[in-house]
Structure formats: structure tokens, C-alpha cells
Short mmCIF file of C-alpha atoms and ligand atoms in Angstrom, two decimals:
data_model
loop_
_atom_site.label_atom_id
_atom_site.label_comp_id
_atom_site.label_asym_id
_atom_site.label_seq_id
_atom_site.Cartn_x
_atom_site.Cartn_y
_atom_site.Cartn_z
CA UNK A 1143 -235.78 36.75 123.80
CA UNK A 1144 -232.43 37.69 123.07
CA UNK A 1145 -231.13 41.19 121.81
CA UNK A 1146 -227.48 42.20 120.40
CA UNK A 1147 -227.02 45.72 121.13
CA UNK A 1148 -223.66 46.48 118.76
CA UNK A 1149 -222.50 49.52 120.51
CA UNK A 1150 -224.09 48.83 123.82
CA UNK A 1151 -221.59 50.15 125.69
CA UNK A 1152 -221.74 53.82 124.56
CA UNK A 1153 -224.24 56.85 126.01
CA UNK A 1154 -227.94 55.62 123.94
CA UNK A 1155 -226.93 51.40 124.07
CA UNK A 1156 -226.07 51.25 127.88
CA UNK A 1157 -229.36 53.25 128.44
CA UNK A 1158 -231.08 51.07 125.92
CA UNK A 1159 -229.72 47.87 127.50
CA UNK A 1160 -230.94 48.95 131.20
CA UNK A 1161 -234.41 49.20 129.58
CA UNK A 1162 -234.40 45.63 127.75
CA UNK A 1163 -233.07 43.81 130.78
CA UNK A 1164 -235.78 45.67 132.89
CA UNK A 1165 -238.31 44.55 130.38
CA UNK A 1166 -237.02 40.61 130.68
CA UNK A 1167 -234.86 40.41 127.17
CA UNK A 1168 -231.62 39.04 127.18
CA UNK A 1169 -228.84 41.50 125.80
CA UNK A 1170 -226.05 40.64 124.38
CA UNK A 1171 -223.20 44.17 123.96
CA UNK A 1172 -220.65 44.16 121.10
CA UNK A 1173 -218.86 46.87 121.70
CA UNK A 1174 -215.20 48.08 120.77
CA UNK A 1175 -215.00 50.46 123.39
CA UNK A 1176 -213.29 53.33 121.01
CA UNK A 1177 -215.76 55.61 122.84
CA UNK A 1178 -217.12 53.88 125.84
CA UNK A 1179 -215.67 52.93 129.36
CA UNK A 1180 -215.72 49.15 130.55
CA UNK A 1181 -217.48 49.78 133.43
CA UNK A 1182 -220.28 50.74 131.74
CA UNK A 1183 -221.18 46.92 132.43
CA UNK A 1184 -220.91 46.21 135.85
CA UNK A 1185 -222.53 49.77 136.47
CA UNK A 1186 -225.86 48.39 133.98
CA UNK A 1187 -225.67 45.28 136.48
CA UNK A 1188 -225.93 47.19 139.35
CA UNK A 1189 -228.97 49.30 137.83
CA UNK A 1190 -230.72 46.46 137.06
CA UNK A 1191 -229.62 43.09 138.99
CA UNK A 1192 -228.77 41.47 135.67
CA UNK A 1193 -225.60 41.29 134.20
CA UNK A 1194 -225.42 41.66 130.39
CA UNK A 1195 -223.30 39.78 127.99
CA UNK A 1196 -220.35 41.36 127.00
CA UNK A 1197 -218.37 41.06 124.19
CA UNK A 1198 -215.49 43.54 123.05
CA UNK A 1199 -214.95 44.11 119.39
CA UNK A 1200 -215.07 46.03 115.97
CA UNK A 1201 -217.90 46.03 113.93
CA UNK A 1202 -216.17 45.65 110.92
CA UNK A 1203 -214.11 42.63 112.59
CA UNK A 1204 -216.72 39.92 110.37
CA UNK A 1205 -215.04 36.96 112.56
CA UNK A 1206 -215.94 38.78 115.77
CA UNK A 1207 -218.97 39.40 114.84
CA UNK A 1208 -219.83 36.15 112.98
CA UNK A 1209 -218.68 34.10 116.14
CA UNK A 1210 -221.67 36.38 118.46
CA UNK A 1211 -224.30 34.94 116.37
CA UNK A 1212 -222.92 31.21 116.29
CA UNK A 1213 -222.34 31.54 120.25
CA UNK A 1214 -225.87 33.07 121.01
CA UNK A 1215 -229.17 32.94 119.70
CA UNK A 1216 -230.03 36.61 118.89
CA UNK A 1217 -233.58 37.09 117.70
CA UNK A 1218 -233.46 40.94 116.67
CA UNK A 1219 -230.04 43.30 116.52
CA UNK A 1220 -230.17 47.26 117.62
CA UNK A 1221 -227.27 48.78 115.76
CA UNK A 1222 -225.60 51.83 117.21
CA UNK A 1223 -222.09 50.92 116.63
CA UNK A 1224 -220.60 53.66 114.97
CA UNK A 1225 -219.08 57.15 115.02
CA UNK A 1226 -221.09 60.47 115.41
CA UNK A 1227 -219.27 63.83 115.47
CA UNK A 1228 -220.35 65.90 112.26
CA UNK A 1229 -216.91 68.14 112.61
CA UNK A 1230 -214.61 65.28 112.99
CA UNK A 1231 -216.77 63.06 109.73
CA UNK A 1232 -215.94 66.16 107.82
CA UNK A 1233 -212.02 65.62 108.41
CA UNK A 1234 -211.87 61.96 108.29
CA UNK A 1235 -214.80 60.81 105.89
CA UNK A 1236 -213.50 57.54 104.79
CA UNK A 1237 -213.10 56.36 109.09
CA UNK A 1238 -216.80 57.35 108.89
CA UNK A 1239 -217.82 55.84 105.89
CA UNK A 1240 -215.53 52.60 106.52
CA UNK A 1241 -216.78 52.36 110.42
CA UNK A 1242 -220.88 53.06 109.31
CA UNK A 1243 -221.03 51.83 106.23
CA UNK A 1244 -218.72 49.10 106.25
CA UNK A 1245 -219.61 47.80 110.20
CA UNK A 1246 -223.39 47.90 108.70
CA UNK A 1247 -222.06 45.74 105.85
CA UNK A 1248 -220.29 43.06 108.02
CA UNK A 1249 -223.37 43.23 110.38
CA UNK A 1250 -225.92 42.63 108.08
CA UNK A 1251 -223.41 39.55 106.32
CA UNK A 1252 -223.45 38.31 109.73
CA UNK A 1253 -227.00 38.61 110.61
CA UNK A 1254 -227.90 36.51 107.01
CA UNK A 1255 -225.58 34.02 107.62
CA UNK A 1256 -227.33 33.09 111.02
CA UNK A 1257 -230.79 33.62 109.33
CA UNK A 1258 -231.25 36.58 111.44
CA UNK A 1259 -233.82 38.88 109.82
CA UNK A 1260 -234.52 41.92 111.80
CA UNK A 1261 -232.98 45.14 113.50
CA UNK A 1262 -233.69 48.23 114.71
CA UNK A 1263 -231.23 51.12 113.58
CA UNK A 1264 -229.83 54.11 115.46
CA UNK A 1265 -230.88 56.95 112.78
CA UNK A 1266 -230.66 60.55 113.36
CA UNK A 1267 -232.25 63.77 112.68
CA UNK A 1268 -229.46 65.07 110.47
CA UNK A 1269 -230.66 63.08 107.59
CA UNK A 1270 -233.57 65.83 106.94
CA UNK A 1271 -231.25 68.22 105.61
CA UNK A 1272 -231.85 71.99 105.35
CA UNK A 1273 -234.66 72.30 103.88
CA UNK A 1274 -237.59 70.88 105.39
CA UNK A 1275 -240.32 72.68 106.40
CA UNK A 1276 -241.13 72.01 110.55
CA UNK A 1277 -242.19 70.33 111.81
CA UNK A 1278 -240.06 67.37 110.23
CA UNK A 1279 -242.63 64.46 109.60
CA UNK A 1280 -240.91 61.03 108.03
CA UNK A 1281 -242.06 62.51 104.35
CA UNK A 1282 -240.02 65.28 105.10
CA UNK A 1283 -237.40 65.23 101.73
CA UNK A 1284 -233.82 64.22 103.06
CA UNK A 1285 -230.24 65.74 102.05
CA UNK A 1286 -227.46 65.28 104.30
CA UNK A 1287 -224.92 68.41 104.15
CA UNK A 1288 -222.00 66.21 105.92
CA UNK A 1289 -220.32 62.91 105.68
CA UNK A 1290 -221.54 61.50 108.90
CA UNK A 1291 -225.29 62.50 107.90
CA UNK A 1292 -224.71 60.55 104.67
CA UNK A 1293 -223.58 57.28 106.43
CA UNK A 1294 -227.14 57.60 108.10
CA UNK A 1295 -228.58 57.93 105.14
CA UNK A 1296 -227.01 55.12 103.31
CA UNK A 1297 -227.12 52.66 105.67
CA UNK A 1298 -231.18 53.50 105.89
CA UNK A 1299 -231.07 53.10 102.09
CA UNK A 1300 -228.49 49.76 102.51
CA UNK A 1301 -231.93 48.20 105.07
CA UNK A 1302 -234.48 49.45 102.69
CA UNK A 1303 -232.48 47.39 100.04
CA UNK A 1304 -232.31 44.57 102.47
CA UNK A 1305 -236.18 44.78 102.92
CA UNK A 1306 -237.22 44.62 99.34
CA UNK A 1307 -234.87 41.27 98.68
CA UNK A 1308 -235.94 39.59 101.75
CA UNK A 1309 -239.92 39.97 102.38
CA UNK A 1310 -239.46 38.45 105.97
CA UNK A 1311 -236.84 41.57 106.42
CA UNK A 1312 -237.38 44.21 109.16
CA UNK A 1313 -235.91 46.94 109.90
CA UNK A 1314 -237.11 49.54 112.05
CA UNK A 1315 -235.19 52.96 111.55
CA UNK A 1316 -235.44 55.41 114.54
CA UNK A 1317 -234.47 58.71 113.32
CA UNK A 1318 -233.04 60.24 116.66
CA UNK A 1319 -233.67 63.82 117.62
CA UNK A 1320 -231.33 65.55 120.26
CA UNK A 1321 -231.28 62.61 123.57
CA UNK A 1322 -229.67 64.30 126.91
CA UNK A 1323 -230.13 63.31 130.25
CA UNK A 1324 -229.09 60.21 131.73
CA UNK A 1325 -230.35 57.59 134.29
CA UNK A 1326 -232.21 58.89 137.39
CA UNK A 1327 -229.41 56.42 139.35
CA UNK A 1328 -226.37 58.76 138.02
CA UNK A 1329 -224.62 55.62 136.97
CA UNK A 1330 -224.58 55.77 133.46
CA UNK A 1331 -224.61 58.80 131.42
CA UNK A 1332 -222.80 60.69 128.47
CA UNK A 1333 -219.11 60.94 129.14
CA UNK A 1334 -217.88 62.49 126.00
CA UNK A 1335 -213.57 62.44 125.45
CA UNK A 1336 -212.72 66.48 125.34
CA UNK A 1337 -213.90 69.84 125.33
CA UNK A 1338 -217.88 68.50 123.91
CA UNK A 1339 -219.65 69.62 121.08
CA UNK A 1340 -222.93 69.45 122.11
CA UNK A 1341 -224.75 71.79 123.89
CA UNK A 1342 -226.01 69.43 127.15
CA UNK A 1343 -222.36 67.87 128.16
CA UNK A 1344 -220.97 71.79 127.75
CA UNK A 1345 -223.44 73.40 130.29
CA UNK A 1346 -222.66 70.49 132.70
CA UNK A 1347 -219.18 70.73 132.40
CA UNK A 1348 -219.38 74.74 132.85
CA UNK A 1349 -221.60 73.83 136.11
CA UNK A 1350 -219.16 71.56 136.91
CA UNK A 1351 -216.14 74.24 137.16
CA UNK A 1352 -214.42 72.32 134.01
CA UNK A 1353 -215.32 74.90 131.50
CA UNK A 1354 -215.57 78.55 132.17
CA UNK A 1355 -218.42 79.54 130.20
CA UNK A 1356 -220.88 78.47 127.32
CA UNK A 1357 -220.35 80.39 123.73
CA UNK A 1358 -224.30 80.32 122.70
CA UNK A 1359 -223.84 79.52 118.76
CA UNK A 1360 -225.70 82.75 117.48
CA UNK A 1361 -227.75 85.29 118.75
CA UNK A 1362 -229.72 86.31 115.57
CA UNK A 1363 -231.73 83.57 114.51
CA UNK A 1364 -235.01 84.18 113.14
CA UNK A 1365 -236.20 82.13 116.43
CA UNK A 1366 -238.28 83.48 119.60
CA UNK A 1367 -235.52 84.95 121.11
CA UNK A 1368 -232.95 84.93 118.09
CA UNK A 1369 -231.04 81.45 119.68
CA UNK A 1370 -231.04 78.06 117.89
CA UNK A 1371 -233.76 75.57 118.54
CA UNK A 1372 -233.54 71.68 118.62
CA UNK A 1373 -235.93 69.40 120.18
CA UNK A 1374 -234.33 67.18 122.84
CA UNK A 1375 -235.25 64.22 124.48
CA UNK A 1376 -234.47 62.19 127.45
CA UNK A 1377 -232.40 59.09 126.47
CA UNK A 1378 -234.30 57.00 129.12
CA UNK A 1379 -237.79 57.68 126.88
CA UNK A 1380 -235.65 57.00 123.62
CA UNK A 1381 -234.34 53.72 125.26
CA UNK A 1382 -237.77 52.91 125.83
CA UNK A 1383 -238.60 53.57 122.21
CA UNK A 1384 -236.47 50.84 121.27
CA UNK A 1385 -238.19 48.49 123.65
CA UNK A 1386 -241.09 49.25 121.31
CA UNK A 1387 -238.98 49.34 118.43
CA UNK A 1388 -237.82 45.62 119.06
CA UNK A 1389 -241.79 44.59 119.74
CA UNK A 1390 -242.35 46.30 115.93
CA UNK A 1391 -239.55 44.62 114.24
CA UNK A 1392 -240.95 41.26 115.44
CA UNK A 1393 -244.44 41.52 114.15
CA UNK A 1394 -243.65 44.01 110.95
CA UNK A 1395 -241.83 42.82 108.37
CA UNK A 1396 -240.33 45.64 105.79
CA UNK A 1397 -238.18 48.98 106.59
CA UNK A 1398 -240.01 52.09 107.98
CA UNK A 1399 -238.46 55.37 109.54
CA UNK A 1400 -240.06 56.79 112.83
CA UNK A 1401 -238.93 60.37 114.32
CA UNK A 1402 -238.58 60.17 117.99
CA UNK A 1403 -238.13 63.15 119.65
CA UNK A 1404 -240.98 65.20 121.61
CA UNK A 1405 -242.56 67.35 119.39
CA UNK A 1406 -241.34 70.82 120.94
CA UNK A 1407 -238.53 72.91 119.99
CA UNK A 1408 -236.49 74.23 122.73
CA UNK A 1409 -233.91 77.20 122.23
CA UNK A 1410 -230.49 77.61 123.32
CA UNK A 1411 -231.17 80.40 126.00
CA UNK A 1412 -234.34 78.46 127.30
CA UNK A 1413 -232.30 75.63 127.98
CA UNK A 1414 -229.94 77.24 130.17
CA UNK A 1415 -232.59 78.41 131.73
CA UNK A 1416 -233.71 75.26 132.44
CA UNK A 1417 -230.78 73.77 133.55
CA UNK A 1418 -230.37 76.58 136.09
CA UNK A 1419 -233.33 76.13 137.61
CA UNK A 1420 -232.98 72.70 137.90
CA UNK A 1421 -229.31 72.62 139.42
CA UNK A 1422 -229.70 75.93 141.49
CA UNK A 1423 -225.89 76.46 139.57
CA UNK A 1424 -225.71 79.60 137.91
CA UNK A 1425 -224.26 78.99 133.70
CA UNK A 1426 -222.04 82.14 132.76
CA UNK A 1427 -222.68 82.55 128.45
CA UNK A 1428 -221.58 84.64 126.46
CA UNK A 1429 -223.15 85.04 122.68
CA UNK A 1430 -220.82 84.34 119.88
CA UNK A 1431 -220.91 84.06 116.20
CA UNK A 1432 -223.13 80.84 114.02
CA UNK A 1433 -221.42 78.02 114.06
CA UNK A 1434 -221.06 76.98 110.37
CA UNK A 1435 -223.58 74.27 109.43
CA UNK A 1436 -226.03 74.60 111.99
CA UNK A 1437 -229.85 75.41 111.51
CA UNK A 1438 -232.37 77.99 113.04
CA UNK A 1439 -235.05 75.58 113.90
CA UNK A 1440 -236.84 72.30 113.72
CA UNK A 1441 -238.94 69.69 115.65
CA UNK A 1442 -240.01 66.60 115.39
CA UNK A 1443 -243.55 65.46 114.52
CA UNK A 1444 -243.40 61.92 116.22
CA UNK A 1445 -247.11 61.06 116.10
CA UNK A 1446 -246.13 58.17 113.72
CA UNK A 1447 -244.12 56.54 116.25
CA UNK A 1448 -247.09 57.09 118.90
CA UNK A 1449 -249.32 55.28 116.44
CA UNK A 1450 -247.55 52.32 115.06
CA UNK A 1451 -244.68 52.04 118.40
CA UNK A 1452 -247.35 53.30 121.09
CA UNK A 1453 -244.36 55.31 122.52
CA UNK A 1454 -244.19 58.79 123.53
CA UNK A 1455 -242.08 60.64 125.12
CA UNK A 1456 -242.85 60.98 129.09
CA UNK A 1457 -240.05 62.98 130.72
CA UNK A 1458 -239.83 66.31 130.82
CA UNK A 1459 -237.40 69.22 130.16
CA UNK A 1460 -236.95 69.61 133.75
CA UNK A 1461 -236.36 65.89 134.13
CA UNK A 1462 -233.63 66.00 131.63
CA UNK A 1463 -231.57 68.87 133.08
CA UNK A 1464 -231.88 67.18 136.91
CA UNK A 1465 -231.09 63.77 135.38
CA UNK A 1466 -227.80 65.54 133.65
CA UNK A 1467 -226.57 67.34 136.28
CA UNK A 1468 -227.13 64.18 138.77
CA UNK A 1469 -224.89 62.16 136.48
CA UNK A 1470 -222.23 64.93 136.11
CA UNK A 1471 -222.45 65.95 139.55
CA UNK A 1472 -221.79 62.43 140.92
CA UNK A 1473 -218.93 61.90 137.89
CA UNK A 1474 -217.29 65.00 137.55
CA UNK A 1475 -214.45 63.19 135.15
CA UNK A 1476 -217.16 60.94 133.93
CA UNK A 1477 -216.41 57.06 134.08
CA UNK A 1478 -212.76 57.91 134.80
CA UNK A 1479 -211.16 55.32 132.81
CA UNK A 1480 -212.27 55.72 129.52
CA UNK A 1481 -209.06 55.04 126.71
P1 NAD B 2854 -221.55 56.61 121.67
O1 NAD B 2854 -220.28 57.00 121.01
O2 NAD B 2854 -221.67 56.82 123.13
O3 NAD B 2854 -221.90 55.07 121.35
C1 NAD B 2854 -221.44 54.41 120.20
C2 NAD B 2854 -220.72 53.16 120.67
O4 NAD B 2854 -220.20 52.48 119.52
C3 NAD B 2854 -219.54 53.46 121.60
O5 NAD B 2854 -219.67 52.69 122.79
C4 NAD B 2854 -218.32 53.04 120.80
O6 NAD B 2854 -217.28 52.52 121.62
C5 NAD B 2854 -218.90 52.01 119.86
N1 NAD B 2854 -218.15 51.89 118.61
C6 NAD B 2854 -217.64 52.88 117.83
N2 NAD B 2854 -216.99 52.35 116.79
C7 NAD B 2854 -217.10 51.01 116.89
C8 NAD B 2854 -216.65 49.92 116.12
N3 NAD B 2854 -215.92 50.12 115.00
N4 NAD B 2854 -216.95 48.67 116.51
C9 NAD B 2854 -217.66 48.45 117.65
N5 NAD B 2854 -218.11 49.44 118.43
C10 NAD B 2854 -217.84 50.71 118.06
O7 NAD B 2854 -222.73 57.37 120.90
P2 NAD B 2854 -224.29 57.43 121.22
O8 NAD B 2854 -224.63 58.86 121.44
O9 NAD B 2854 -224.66 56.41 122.20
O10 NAD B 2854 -224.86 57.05 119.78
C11 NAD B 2854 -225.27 55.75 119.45
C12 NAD B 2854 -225.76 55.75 118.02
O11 NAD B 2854 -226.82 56.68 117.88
C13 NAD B 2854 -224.69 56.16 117.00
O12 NAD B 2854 -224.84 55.33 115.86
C14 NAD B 2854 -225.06 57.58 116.67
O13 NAD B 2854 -224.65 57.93 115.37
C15 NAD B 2854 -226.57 57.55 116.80
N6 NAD B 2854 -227.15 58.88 117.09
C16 NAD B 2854 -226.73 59.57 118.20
C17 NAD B 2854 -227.26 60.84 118.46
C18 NAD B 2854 -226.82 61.64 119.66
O14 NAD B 2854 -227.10 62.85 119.69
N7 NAD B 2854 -226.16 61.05 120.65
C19 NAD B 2854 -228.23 61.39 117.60
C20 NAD B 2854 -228.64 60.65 116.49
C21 NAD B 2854 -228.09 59.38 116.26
N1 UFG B 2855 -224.90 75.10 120.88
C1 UFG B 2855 -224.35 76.24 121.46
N2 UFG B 2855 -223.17 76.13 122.11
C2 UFG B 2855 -222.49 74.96 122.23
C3 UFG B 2855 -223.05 73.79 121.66
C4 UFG B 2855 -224.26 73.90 120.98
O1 UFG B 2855 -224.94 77.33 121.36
O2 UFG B 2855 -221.41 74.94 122.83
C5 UFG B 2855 -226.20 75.19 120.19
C6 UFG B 2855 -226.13 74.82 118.71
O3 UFG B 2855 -225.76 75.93 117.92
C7 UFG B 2855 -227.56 74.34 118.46
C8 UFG B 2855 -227.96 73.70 119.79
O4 UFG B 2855 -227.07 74.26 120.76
O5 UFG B 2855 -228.41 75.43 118.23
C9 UFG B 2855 -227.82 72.19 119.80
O6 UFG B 2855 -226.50 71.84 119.38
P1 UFG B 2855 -225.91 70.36 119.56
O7 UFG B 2855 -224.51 70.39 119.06
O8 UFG B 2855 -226.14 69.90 120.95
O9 UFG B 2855 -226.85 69.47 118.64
P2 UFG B 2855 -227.13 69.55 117.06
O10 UFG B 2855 -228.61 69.73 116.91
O11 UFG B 2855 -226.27 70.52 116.40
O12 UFG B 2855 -226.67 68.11 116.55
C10 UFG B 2855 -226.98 66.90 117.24
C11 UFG B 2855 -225.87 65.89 117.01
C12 UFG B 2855 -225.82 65.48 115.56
C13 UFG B 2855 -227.14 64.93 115.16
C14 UFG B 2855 -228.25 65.92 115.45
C15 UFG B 2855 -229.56 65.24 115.21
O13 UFG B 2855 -224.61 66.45 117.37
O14 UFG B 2855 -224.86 64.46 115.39
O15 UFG B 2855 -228.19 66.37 116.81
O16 UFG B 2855 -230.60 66.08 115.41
F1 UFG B 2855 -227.14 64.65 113.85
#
């Protein structure tokens, strides 16, 4: 069976890819590389003995994309193509809305035109909102409060569309939580371009000597010791949810949402912890003011996804911080020759 993993090269699709060729599927990566390193494929080949197909390109390019489905015979799509920084969606909303919208528009052209009828899309958290009550369950109301949460929530809305015209349709729509970690090899991990945003790639680039200290976003949080909480994953279980994902999508037709995630909130100053222990490196913070937008708290409840996927998450927090540090430790300037 044959998979095309549209953003395969980035941080989730190369981990997703390592877990489908381990699994005996085919993959096929279209990937433009705007934020993802070449040698991303060669480095999946070594993981796993296979080499994936490889195919640079834009999303929104329909004749690139077109020509992967006439050249090989794709039986379900994973779509993570796309761009993903809240701040920057906020300054450029039409790049976001042209790149996730319009690349989910060209895909889905493309998938219809070679009678391809199901995928499995890279959702996220961020579509809950700000007012849901945790833990977040898949009835839990969503309202996105940026641009890049609303081309998540569109393009779930553009599938469930898709679904309801097309009763052989499926689409599978994982609603991602916070994924850190990286593969226990340290060959392939999250190589962000810049000073990061998110709270994993800063601690490893403060235990790296790149960044002096962390700023902890808020101190005062009605939380259990007054720091934000998010619940984080390791990206090797949420690759494995998409093995399951792809299994679903083949016997299910319609749309559904699943949460994956692990079920327990972690807070800011618990996760330095964490990462202390597990790199015996020492992470200097200080505490600085909320940074606009974010939330106190929430979880995920992900027994929906343990019912109808059969996947839970395995790996623990521990497992996460070693498997981050291993991958920054070994790349200290990440893959080196990202563009
Ligand atoms: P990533 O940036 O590492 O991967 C995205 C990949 O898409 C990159 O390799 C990039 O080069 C490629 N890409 C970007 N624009 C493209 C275009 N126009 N045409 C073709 N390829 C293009 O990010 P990631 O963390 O692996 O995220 C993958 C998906 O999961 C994204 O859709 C993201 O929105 C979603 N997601 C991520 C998180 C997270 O915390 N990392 C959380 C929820 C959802
Ligand atoms: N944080 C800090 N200091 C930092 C970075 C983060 O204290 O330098 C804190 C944040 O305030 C928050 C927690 O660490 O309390 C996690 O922050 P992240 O930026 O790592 O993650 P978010 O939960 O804010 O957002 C992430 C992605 C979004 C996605 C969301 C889905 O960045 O794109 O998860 O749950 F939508």
C-alpha cells in the first residue's frame, strides 16, 4: 500500500514516514522544503533501510501535484503540508490562508481527479478555542482566536464538505496536541529556523549553550504552581497514530476528528524539571510576563482515539526530554543545511 505524505519532509511527516516504512507501506514525500532540510531523506533511509520517494514541490503547484498521482498509485494521502507559527499567521494571514487553504484545495482537486478518496489530516489543538472546559473531548465547541487556527478549522470543515458529497469519502482528522521529542536514533528531529517559539526546541537550545536562558511565559496562572500547562506528546507515538489513522481511513468512510495527545497536563516549570533530570544539564529561567494569546490550561481526553484507532500514547515524559536532548545534542545546528 502506498502513502503520499505532502509535507513529509518536515519535524511530524519524516517521523510519520519512518513509522509507515517500518510498518511495510510505501511512502511517497511531497515536500517544498520551505521548512525542512533535504537530508531529511537519506537520514529516514538510514533509520529504516528503505528509501522513500521523494518529490520536491508546492502544494499549491496543481501540476506538481497532479503529476504524483498519475506517476504513483497512492491509496490514502496524510496532509501536513503547510505553515504553523500562530505569531507569524497573525502578520501574514493571506500566505497562511493561500498555503492551507489553497494547498488543501489543489490537493483534494488532485486526489478526485485520480479517484483517490481518503486522507488523514494534520489538525491541531488550537482549533478548541478559549473556552472549553478540560479536559477537551472532540464535542468540545471550537473558535479559533488566530489566522493559522482558522486554516485548521476550515480545511476540517472543507473534508467534512468533501465527506457529505462523496459517501465513499474519508477523512480522518487528528487534532494534534503539543508533539516534542524526536527519534531514539537522533537522526531526525525538530530543527526549527531562529530563535523558536515553542517551549521544547528553547530549553534544548538553552542546554545547548545557544540561548542563555528560558523566559517562562507567566508565573500567575491559576495552575498548580501558577505556570502554563499543555499536554505534550512524543512525535514517535503521534507518528504511530497515523499508522492507525491510515488503517481507519481505509475501512471508515466519512470525516471524524480524534484528539491525540496523552491525557495529562504538564506545566511549564515541571517540564524543565523534567528535562533536567533527564539531560543532567542544568536550564537557567527566569519568569516573565503572559505572552498574549496563550491559555492557563488544557488536556486532551483521547479515549476516542483509543477506541476507534486502538492507539495510545506509550512514551513517557521522561522519554520525550532524553529523546530531545539526544537529537539536539548530536545536532547542535540541527540538519545544518536547511535554506
Ligand atoms: P514542519 O514545518 O516541520 O513540516 C511542514 C512541512 O511542510 C515542512 O517540511 C515544509 O517544508 C512543508 N511545506 C510548507 N509549505 C509547503 C508548501 N507550500 N508546499 C509543500 N510543502 C510545504 O511542521 P510540523 O511540526 O511537522 O507540522 C506538520 C503539520 O502538523 C502542519 O500542518 C502543522 O500545522 C500541523 N501541526 C503541528 C503541530 C506542532 O506543534 N508541531 C501541532 C498541531 C498541528
Ligand atoms: N512557553 C514559555 N516559554 C517559551 C515558550 C513557551 O514559557 O519560551 C510556555 C507557553 O507560555 C505555554 C507552554 O510553554 O504555556 C507551551 O508553549 P508552546 O509555544 O510550546 O506551545 P503552545 O501550546 O502555545 O502551542 C503549540 C503550537 C501551536 C498549536 C498548539 C496546539 O505552537 O501551533 O500547540 O496545541 F496550535
Amino acid at each position: 500500500m502506498s502513502i503520499l505524505l505532502t509535507g513529509g519532509a518536515g519535524y511530524i511527516g519524516s517521523h510519520i514516514a519512518v513509522e509507515l516504512l517500518e510498518a511495510g507501506f510505501d511512502t511517497v514525500l511531497f515536500d517544498s522544503l520551505a521548512n525542512s532540510s533535504r537530508s531529511v531523506v537519506e537520514r529516514i533511509e538510514r533509520i529504516t533501510g528503505r528509501a522513500p520517494e521523494f518529490v520536491c514541490g508546492d502544494i499549491n503547484d496543481a501540476a506538481a501535484v497532479r503529476s504524483v498521482f498519475e506517476r504513483h498509485d497512492i491509496d490514502c494521502v496524510i496532509h501536513l503540508a503547510g505553515l504553523k507559527s500562530v505569531p507569524e499567521s497573525a502578520a501574514k494571514p493571506m500566505e497562511y490562508y493561500r498555503c492551507n487553504v489553497g494547498g488543501m484545495l489543489t490537493l483534494l482537486e488532485a486526489m478526485a481527479a485520480a479517484g483517490v478518496r481518503r486522507i488523514v489530516f494534520s489538525s491541531s489543538a488550537t482549533v478548541y478555542g478559549t473556552s472549553g472546559e478540560i479536559p477537551y473531548t472532540e464535542e468540545t465547541p471550537t473558535g479559533c482566536t488566530n489566522p493559522y487556527g482558522r486554516t485548521k478549522l476550515m480545511c476540517e470543515e472543507i473534508l467534512r464538505d468533501c465527506a457529505a458529497a462523496d459517501g465513499e469519502f474519508s477523512a480522518v482528522l487528528l487534532r494534534y496536541f503539543n508533539p516534542i521529542g524526536a527519534h531514539p536514533s537522533g537522526l531526525i528531529g525538530e530543527d526549527p529556523r531562529g530563535v523558536p517559539n515553542n517551549l521544547m526546541p528553547y530549553i534544548t537550545r538553552v542546554a545547548v549553550g545557544a540561548l542563555e536562558k528560558l523566559t517562562v511565559f507567566g508565573g500567575d496562572y491559576p495552575t498548580r504552581d501558577g505556570t502554563g500547562v499543555r499536554d505534550y506528546l512524543h512525535v514517535v507515538d503521534l507518528a504511530r497514530g497515523h499508522v492507525r489513522a491510515v488503517d481507519y481511513a481505509m475501512g471508515h468512510a466519512g470525516a471524524r476528528a480524534f484528539n491525540l495527545g496523552t491525557g495529562k497536563g504538564v506545566s511549564v516549570l515541571e517540564m524543565v524539571r523534567a528535562f533536567e533530570r533527564a539531560s543532567g544539564v542544568k536550564i537557567p529561567y527566569v519568569i516573565g510576563p503572559r505572552r498574549a494569546g496563550d491559555i492557563a490550561e488544557y488536556y486532551a481526553d483521547c479515549s476516542l482515539a483509543g477506541r476507534e484507532l486502538g492507539w495510545k500514547a506509550e512514551l513517557t515524559l521522561d522519554d520525550m526530554c532524553r529523546d530531545s536532548w539526544n537529537w539536539q545534542k548530536r545536532n547542535p545546528d540541527g540538519y545544518g543545511d536547511k535554506a
